[in-house]
Structure formats: structure tokens, C-alpha cells
PDB file of C-alpha atoms in Angstrom:
ATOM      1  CA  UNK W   1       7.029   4.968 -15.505  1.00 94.00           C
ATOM      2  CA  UNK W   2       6.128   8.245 -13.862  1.00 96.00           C
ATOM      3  CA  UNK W   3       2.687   7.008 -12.838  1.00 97.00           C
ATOM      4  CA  UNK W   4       4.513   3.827 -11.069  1.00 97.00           C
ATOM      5  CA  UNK W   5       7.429   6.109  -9.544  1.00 97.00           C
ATOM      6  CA  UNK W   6       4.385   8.577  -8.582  1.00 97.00           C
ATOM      7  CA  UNK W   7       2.054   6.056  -6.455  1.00 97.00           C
ATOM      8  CA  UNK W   8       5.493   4.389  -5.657  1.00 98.00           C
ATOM      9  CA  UNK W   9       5.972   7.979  -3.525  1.00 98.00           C
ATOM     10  CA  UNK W  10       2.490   7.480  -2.230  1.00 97.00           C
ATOM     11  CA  UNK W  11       2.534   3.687  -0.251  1.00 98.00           C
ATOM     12  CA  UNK W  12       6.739   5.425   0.702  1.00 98.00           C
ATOM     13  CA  UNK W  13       5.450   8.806   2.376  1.00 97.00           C
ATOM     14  CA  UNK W  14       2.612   7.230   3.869  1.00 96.00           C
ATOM     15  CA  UNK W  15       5.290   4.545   5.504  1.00 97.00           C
ATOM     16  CA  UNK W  16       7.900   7.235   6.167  1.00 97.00           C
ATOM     17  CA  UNK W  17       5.294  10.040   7.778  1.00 97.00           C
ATOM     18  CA  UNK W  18       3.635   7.260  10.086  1.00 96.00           C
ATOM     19  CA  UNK W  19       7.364   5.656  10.814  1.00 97.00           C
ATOM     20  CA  UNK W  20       8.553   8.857  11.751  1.00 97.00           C
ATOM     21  CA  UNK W  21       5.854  11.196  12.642  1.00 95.00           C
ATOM     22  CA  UNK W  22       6.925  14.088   9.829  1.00 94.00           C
ATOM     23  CA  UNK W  23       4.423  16.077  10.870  1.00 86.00           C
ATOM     24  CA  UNK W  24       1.778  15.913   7.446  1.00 88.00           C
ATOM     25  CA  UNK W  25      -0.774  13.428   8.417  1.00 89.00           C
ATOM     26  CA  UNK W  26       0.922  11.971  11.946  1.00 92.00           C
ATOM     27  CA  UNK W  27       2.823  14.226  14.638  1.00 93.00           C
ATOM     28  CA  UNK W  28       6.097  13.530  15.662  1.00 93.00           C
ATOM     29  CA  UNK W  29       4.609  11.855  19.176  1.00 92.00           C
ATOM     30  CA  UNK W  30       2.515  10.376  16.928  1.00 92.00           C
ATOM     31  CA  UNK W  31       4.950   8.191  15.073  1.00 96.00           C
ATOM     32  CA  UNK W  32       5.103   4.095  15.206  1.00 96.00           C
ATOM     33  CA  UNK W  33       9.572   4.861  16.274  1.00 96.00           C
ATOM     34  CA  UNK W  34       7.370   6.613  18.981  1.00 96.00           C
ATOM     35  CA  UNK W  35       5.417   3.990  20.641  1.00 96.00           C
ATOM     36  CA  UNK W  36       2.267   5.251  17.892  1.00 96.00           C
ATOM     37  CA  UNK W  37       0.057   3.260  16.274  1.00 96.00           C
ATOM     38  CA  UNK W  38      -0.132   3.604  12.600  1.00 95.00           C
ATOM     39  CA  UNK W  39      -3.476   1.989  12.332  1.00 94.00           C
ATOM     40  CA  UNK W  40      -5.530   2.677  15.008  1.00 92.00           C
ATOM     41  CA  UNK W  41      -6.549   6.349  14.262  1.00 85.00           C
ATOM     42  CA  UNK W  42      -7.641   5.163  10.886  1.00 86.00           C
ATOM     43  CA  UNK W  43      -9.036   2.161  11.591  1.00 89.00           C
ATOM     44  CA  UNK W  44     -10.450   3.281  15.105  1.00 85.00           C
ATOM     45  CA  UNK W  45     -12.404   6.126  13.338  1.00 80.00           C
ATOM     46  CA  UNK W  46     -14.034   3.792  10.696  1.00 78.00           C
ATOM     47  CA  UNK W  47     -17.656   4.714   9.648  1.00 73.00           C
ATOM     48  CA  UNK W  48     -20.351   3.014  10.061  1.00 78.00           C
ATOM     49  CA  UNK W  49     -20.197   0.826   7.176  1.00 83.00           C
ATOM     50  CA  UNK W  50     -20.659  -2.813   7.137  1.00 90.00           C
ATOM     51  CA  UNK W  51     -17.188  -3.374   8.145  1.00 91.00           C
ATOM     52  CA  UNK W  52     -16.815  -0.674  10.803  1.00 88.00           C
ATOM     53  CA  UNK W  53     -16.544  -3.449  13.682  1.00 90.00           C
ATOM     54  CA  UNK W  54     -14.444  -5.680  12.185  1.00 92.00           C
ATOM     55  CA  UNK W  55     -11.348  -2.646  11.451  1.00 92.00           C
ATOM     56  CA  UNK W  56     -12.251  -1.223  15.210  1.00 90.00           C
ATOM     57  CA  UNK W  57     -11.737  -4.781  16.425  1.00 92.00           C
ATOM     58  CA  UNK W  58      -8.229  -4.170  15.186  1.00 94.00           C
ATOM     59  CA  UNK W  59      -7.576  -0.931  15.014  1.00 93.00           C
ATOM     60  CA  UNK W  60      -3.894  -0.154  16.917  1.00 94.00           C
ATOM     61  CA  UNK W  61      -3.196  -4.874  16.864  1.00 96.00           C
ATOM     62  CA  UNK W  62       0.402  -4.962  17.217  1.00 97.00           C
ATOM     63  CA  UNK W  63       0.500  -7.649  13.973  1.00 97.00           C
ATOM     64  CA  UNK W  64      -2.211  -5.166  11.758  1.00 96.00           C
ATOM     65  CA  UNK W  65       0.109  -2.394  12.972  1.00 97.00           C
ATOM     66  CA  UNK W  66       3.734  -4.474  12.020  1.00 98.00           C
ATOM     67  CA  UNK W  67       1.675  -6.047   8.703  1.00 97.00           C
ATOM     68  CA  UNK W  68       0.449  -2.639   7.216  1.00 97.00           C
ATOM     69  CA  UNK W  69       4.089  -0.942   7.621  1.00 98.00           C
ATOM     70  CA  UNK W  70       5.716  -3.741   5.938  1.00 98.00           C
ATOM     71  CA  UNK W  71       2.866  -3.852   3.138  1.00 98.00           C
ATOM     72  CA  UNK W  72       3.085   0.079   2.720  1.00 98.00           C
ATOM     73  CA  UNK W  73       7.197   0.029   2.364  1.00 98.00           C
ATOM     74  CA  UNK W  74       7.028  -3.022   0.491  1.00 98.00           C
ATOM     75  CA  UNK W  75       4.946  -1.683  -2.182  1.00 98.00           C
ATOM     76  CA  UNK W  76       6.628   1.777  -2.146  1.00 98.00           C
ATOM     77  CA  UNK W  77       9.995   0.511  -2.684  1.00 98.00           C
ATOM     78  CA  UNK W  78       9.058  -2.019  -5.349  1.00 97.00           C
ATOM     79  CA  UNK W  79       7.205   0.268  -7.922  1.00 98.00           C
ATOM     80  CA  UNK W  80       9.897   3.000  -6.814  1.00 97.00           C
ATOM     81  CA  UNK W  81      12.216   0.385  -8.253  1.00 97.00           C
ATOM     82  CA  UNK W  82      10.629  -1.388 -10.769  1.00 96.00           C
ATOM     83  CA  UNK W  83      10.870  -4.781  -8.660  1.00 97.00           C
ATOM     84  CA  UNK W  84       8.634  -7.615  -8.151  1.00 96.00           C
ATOM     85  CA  UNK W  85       5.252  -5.492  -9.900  1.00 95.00           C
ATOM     86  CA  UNK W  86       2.988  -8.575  -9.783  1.00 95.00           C
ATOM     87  CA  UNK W  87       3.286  -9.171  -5.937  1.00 96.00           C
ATOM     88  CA  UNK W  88       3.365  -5.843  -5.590  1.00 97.00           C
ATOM     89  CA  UNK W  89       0.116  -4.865  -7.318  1.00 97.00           C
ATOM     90  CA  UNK W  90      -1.822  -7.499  -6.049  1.00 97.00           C
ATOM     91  CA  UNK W  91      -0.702  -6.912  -2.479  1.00 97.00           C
ATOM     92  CA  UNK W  92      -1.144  -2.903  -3.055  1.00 98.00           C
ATOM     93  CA  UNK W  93      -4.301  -3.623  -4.840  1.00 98.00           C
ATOM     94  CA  UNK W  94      -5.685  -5.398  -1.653  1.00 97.00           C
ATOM     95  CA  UNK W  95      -4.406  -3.203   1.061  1.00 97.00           C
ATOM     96  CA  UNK W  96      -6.393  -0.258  -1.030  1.00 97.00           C
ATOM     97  CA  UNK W  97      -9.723  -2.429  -0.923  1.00 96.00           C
ATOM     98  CA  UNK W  98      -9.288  -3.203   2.487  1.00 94.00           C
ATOM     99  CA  UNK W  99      -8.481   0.171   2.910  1.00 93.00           C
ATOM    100  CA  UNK W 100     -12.003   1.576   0.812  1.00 93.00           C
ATOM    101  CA  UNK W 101     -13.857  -1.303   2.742  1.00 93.00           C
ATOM    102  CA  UNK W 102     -12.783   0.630   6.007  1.00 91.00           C
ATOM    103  CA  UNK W 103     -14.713   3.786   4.450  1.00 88.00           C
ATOM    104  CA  UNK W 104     -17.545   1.988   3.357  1.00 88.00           C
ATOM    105  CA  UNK W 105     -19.536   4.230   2.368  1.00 86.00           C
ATOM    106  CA  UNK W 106     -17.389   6.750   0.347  1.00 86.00           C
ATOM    107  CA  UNK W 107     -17.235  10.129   1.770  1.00 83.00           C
ATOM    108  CA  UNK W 108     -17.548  11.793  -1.693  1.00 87.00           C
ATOM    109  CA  UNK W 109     -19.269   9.314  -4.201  1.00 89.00           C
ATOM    110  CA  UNK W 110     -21.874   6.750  -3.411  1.00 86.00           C
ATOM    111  CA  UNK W 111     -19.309   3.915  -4.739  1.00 86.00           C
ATOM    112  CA  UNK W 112     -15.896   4.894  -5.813  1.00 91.00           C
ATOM    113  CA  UNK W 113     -12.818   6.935  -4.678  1.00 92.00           C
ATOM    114  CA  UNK W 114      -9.124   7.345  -4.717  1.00 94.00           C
ATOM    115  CA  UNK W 115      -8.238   3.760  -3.284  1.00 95.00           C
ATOM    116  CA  UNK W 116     -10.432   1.755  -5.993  1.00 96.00           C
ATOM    117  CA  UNK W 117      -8.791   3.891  -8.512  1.00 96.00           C
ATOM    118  CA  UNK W 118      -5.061   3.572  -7.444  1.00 97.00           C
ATOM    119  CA  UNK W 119      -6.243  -0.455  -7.334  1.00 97.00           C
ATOM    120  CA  UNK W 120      -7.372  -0.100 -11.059  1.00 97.00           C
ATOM    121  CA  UNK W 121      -4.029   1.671 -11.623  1.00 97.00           C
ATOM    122  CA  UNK W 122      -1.828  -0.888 -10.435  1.00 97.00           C
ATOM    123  CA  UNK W 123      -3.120  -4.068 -12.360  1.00 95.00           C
ATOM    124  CA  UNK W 124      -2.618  -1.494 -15.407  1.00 96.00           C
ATOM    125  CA  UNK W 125       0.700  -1.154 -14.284  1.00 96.00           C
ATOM    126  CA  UNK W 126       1.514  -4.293 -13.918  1.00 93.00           C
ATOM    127  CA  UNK W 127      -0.133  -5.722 -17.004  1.00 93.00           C
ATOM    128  CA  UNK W 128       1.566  -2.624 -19.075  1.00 94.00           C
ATOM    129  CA  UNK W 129       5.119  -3.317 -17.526  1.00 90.00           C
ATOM    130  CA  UNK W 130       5.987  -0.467 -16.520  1.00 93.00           C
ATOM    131  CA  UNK W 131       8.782  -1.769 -14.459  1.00 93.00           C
ATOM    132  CA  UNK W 132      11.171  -1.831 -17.697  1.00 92.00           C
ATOM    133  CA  UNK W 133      10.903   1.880 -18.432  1.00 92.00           C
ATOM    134  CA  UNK W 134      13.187   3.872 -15.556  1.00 93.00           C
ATOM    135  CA  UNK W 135      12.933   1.001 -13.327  1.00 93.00           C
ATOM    136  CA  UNK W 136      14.815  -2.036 -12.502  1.00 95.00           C
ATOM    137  CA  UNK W 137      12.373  -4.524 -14.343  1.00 93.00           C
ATOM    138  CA  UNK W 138      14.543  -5.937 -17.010  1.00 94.00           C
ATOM    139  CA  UNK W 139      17.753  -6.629 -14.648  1.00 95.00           C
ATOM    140  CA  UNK W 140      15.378  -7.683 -11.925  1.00 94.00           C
ATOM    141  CA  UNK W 141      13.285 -10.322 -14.473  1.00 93.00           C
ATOM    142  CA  UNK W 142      16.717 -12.428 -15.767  1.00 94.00           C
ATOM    143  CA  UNK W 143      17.432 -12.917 -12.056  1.00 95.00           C
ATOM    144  CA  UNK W 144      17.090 -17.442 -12.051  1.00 96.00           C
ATOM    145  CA  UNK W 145      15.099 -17.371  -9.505  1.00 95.00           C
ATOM    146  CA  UNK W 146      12.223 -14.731 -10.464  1.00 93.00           C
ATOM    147  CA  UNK W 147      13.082 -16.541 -13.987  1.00 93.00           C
ATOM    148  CA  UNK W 148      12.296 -19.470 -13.002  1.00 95.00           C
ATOM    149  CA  UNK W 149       8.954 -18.515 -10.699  1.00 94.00           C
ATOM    150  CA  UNK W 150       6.460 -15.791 -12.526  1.00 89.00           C
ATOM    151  CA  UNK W 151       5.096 -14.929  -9.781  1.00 89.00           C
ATOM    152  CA  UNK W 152       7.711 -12.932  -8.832  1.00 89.00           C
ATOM    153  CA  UNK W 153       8.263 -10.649 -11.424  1.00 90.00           C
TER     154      UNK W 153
END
């Protein structure tokens, strides 16, 4: 449960400090409620990896822009809350590829860092159901309709 509520905390800040420009990683005129772009000074400063034009092609979209800010508070609130942990690891699993594939390669191992891990750590999350353990898993699974449809639990 703490590991869940803990990476939880990570997709939420990283929504809430680009949202609102808090002043860690983006500046207040920096901020998406500010006209900023929460993608393109990631995205627009991609190495030059093998999928550097591809994320510059996008970097700053309107739709990547509207797409990652849903995916980051999407995933943030459900492992906050124990909700929905399949979508949301799969979906939190492939924004932190996407996200590594935007490094490509790795600033501090040949291979691997923090976004392949926190992948890793969601399927484990997920397949360990952590959801039921200070979370709203076990109300959220005998709703019919995520009863009825797997996928959504």
C-alpha cells in the first residue's frame, strides 16, 4: 500500500506542479492554467535517440499536451485510491516507456532507469493487489459494473 500511495504522489505532483506551475520542476508562468505547455520542454529537449524526432514532432501538440495531463491525474488519483489498478498500470506502465523511449539513451545506465523501474513496479502492484490494503479496492471491485468487466478493476 505505501509503495502504490507513494508513486500514486508521483504521476499527482507531476500533474499538479505542471497544472499549476508550483515552482519545483515548472514556474508559475510556466504552468498549463498559464497558457504553458506541459510537454514541450520535455519532449522538445529529447536526445538524440532513435526517437528524438518523433517526441520533437510533438513536443507542446495541444492533444499530447491535453492526453499526458489526463494520463498523469488519472493514474495519480487511481493508485492514490486504490481504483481501477489494471487500467491504471498498464496506462502508467506505457506513459513511463514512452517516457524512457524519449531519453533513449539513459543518462545514467546504458539501458535502465527510474521510468522502466516504476513500469516494473506497477504490474507488481497490480498483480499483488495492492488496491485492497488502505485503498478503495475491495468497495471499488463489488461495484456491477467493474464486476461484471475485469478489465476494470
Amino acid at each position: 500500500a505505501a509503495t502504490r500511495l507513494a508513486l500514486g504522489w508521483v504521476f499527482l505532483w507531476a500533474f499538479l506542479d505542471k497544472a499549476f506551475g508550483l515552482g519545483h520542476e515548472t514556474p508559475s508562468d510556466g504552468a498549463w492554467v498559464n497558457g504553458g505547455s506541459p510537454t514541450e520542454g520535455f519532449l522538445a529537449n529529447a536526445p538524440t535517440g532513435p526517437f528524438a524526432d518523433f517526441y520533437k514532432d510533438i513536443a507542446g501538440a495541444a492533444w499530447a499536451d491535453w492526453l499526458f495531463m489526463i494520463g498523469l491525474a488519472g493514474i495519480g488519483i487511481a493508485l492514490v485510491l486504490g481504483v481501477a489498478m489494471r487500467i491504471a498500470a498498464v496506462s502508467g506502465a506505457l506513459l513511463l516507456v514512452m517516457m524512457w523511449t524519449a531519453v533513449l539513451p539513459p543518462e545514467n545506465n546504458p539501458v535502465l532507469d527510474d521510468h522502466i523501474v516504476y513500469a516494473l513496479v506497477l504490474g507488481v502492484l497490480a498483480l499483488a493487489g495492492a488496491n485492497k490494503t488502505l485503498g478503495l479496492g475491495r468497495v471499488w471491485e463489488r461495484i456491477p459494473l467493474v464486476a461484471r468487466f475485469g478489465f476494470l478493476k
